[in-house]
């Protein structure tokens, strides 16, 4: 079975850019695991690329079918937004390695579903001031900026990625994204090392 690379980190740490660059790296051969969300699609996003976009009824239907592996609910100023991973056949071919973007909570639930040995956490970090400026610049570029939601999410990150929670998840490697190319190189080496370890384990 292949590995599942989980890109984790607070908002505006550059996870989306790292995700795209890692997928484009043919030497890694990573496959996408696209999560689902009920939040509105943002400018520049495409359905089936960043997320599969649905609504509350769609979520409840998948939940009733036993297809939801993990889910998170956020009560935003715009209403309830859900993010969730679905057993929809994306990772039916277990011979390859997959990559997704998630939270610590999602990472723990994916561990429970797939097994701890299959998950490779990649925690991306960035200084808070730089992160806030990036988030603000990104929101300004939207046709309908949601500044209040941006601030809510920024503050919530402190709790979601508290040091205690990081330790409880067993995450020890961190990657600072103040230099994209340097950060990308470090993550790439880490992924190759983790996948190489799996490939030399003898079959039982």
Phi, psi and omega in degrees: 000145181278178179265158173243111180276121181252109175280118184239152176159164178293167179298148175064028173267000177092021183298320182297318179294315178299318179302311181296317182294321179293323177293327181284346182280104184296334181290337178275326178061038183278148176251151181280140164242103186271121178281178180244155174208155174258001179285159179296148177289141180267161175302133178090348178273159178228139178298128181092355177257290176286313180213165160266123185263129180220192179234184183298321179296321178295319177298312183297325178294312179297322178297317181293335179273000180073024185267344185276118180279314178209152180209152177228140181241132179237124178270094184267173177291347179260006181115189182279124175244133178246145172233133184203158178251135186241138174278080186247015179095356181301321183251037177289331179270098189277003182283341183258179177254140185244162177221142176212165175253133182206188177250172176299320179298316178297319180301316180295319180290325176293325174301315180297323184281315186260341185103140184301324185293338182277340186268134175240105181279135176236100183270116182260132182232161178199145180303138189301321180297315178296320180297317179295320179295319178297318180297319180295316179299319180294319182291323178299331182281353179279150176297326179229082183301142177242075185294322181295320178293324176301315180293320179299315182293320180300316180290322181294332180301326181299324178278318183297327181244039176297149183303324179298319180292324178295317178295317180298329179282352179076024182268125181241333180269135179229151182227117181276130184256042174278345173226109188303311185294321179293317179297315180299318180296319179295318179294319180300314179297321180295315179297315179299319180295317181294319180287328179292322178301318181295322187290340182258002177288124182294148177288139179280000000 
